[in-house]
Coordinates of C-alpha atoms and ligand atoms in Angstrom, one line a residue:
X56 CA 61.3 56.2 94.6
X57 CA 64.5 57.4 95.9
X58 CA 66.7 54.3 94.4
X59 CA 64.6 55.0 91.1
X60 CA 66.0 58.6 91.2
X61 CA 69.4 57.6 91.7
X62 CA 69.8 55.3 89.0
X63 CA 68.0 58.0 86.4
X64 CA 70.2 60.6 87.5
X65 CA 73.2 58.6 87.0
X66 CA 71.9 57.2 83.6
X67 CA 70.8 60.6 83.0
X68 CA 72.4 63.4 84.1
X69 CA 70.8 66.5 83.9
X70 CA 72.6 70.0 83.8
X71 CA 73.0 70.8 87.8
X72 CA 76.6 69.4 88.5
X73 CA 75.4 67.8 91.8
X74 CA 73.3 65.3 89.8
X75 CA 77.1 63.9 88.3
X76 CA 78.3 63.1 91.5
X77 CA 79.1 59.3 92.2
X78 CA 76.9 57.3 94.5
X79 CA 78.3 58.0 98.0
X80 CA 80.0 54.8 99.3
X81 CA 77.4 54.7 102.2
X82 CA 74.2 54.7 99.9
X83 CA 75.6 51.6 98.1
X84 CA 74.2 48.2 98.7
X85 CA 75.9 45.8 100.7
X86 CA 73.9 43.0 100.9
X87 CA 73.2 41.8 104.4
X88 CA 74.3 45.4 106.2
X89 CA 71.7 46.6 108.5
X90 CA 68.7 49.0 107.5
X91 CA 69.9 52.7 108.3
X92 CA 67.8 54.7 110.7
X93 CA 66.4 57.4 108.7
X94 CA 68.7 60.5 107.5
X95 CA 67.9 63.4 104.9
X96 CA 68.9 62.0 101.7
X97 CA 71.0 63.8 99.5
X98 CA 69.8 63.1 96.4
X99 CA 66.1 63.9 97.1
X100 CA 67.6 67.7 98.5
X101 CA 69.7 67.8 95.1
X102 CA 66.3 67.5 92.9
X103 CA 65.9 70.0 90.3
X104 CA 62.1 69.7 90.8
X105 CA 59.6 69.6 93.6
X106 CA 56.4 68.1 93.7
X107 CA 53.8 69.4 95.8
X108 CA 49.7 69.8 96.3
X109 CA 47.9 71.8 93.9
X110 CA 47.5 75.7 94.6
X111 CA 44.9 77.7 93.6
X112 CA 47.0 80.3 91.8
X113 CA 48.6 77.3 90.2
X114 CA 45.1 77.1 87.9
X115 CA 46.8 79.8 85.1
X116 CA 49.9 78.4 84.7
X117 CA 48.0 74.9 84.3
X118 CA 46.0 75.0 81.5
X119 CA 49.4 76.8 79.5
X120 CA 51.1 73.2 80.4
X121 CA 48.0 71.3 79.7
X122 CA 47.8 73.1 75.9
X123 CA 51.0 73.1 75.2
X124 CA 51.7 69.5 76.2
X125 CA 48.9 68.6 73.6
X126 CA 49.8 70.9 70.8
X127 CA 53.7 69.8 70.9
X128 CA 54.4 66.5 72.6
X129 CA 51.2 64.6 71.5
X130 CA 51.7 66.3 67.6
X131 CA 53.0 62.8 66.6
X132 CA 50.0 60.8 67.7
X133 CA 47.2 63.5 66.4
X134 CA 46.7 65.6 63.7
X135 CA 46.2 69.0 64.3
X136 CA 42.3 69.1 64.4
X137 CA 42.3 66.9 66.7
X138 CA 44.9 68.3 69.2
X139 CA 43.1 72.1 69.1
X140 CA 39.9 70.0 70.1
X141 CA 41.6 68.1 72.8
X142 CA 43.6 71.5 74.1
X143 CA 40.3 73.4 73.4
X144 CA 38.1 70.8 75.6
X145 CA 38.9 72.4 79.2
X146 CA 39.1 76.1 80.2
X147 CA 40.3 78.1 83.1
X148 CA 37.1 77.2 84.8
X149 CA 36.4 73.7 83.9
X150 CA 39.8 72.7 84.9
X151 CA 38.9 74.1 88.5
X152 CA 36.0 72.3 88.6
X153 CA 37.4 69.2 87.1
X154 CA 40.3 69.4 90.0
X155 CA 38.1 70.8 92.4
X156 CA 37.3 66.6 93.6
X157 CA 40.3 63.8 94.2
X158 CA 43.9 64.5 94.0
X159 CA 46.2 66.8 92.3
X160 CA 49.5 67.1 92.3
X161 CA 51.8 69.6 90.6
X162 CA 55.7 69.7 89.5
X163 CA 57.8 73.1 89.8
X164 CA 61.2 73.2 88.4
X165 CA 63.0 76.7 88.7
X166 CA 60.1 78.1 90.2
X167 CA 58.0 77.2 87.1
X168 CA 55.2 75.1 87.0
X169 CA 55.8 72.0 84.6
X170 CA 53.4 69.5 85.0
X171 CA 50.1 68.2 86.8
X172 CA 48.7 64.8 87.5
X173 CA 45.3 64.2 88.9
X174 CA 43.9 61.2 90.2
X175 CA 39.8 60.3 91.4
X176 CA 39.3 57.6 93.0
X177 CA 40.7 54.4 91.0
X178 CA 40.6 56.6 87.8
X179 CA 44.0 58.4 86.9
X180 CA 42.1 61.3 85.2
X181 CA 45.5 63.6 84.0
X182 CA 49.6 63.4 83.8
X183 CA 50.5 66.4 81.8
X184 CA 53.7 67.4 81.7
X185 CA 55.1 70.9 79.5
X186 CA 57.3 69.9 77.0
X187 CA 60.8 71.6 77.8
X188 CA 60.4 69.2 80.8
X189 CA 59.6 65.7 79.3
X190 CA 61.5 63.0 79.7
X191 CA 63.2 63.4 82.9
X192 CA 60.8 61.8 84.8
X193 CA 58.6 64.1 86.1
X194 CA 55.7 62.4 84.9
X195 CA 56.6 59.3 86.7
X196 CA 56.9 61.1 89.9
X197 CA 54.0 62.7 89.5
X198 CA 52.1 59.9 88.6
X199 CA 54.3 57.8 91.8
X200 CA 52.6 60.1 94.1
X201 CA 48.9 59.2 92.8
X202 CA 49.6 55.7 93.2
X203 CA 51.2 56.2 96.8
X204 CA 47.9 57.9 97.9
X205 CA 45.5 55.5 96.0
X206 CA 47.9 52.3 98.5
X207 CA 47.0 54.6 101.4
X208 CA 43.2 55.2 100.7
X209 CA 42.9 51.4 100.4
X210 CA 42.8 51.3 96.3
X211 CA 43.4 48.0 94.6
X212 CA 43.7 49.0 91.1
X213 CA 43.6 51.6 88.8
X214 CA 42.5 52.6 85.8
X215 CA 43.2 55.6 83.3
X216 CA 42.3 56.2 79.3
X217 CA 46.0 57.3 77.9
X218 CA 46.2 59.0 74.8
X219 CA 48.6 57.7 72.2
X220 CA 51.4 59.7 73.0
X221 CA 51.0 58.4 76.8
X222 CA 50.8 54.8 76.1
X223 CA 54.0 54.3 76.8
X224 CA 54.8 56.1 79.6
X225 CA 51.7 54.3 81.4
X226 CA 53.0 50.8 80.3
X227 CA 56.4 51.8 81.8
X228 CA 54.9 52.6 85.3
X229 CA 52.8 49.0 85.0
X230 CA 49.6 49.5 83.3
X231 CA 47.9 47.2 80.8
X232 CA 46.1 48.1 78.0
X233 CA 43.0 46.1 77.4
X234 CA 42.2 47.7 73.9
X235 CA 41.8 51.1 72.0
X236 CA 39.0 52.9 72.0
X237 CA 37.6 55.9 70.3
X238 CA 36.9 59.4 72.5
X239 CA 35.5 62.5 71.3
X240 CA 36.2 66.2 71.6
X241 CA 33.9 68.7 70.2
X242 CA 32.6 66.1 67.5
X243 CA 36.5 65.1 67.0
X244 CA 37.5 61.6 67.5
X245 CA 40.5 60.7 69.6
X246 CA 41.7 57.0 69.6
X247 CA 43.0 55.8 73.5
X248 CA 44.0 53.1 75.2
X249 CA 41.8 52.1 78.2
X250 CA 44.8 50.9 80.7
X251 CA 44.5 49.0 83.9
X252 CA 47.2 48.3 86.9
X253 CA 46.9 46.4 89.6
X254 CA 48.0 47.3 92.9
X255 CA 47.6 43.8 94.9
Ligands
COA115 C1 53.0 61.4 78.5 C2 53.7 62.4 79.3 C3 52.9 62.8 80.5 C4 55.1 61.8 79.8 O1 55.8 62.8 80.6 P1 57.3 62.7 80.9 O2 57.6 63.6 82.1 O3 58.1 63.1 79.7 O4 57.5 61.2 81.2 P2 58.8 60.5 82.0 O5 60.0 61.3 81.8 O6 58.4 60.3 83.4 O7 58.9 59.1 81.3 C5 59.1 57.9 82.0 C6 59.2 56.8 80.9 O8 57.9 56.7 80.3 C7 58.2 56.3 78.9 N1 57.8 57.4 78.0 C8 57.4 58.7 78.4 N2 57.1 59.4 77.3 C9 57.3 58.6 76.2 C10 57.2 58.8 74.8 N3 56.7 60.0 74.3 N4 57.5 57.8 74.0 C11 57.9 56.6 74.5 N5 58.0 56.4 75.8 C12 57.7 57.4 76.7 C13 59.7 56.0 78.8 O9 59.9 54.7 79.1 C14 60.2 57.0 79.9 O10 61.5 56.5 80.3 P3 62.8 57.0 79.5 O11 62.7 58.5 79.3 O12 63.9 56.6 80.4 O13 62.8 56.3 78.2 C15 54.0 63.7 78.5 O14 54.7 63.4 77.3 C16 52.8 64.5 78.1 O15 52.3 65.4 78.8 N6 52.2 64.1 76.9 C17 51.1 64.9 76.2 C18 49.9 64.8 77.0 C19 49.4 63.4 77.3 O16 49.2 62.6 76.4 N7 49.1 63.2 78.6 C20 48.4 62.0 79.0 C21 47.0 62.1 78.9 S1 46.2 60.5 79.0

């Protein structure tokens, strides 16, 4: 994850003047050198964002990402009926419930909460991530962090339903779609992809 983080920041620098320095000449590759024991590495301490476990008074500041991701990001994929009954579809105390079982994990960037992912079982369930925050990656870290626990609890694949607007990002991190389908949200219909990786 680490390499991956180097080469976005490089392609992609963001606004903390760390994340322009130059690879150090001891993190480059040089072929047949020997593995280096373990050291802190400085790119990970120079993140702007942190991801960690869910917290119970994260459960406010979730459902603003979750609604917000919907009602901007996703407004290019659905209409607007369709994205108040998506937004509309969990509350303070379903979203408890819902992340009451499996794994969540959260991103914080300035001390602000920016995105979720939550994973049962085999079954991605959620990746949201706020919009002011999209496409630096945080989704795929996230979403790298599911995956890493689903390895450890012996998982072989997984499966999610992305939305339109997430199609992409999914394909990116190695899913397949096997078709669209057609959800509902209070009597709305949502088209999705049902997606499949495989982690063998
Ligand atoms: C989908 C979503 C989670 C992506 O979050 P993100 O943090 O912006 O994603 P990342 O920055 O990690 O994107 C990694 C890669 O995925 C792909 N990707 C992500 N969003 C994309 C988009 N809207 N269009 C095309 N490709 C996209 C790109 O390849 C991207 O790499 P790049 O930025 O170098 O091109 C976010 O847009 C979101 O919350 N959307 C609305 C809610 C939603 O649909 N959630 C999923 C429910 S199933």
């Amino acid at each position: 994850m680490l390499q991956w983080l180097r080469q976005r920041f490089q392609r992609r620098p963001l606004t903390e003047p760390a994340l322009h320095h130059p690879e150090p000449p001891e993190q480059q590759s040089h072929g047949s050198a020997a593995p280096q024991a373990a050291e802190p590495d400085p790119i990970a301490a120079l993140m702007p964002f942190q991801i960690r476990p869910l917290d119970s008074s994260d459960m406010a500041d979730l459902l603003g990402v979750f609604r917000e991701a919907i009602q901007i990001s996703a407004a290019d994929d659905y209409d607007q009926q369709q994205r108040d009954a998506w937004s509309q579809a969990q509350s303070h105390d379903s979203l408890i419930s819902v992340l009451s079982e499996g794994d969540t994990v959260v991103a914080e960037w300035d001390d602000k909460l920016v995105g979720f992912a939550h994973r049962i079982r085999d079954y991605i369930n959620m990746v949201f991530v706020h919009p002011d925050a999209s496409r630096v990656g945080i989704a795929t870290l996230l979403y790298q962090h599911l995956e890493d626990g689903a390895r450890i609890d012996g998982i072989t694949e997984l499966t999610t339903h992305a939305s339109l607007t997430a199609h992409d990002f999914f394909a990116y991190m190695g899913f397949i779609s096997e078709g669209q389908e057609q959800a509902e949200r209070d009597g709305v219909p949502l088209t999705r992809h049902l997606m499949r990786k495989s982690l063998v």
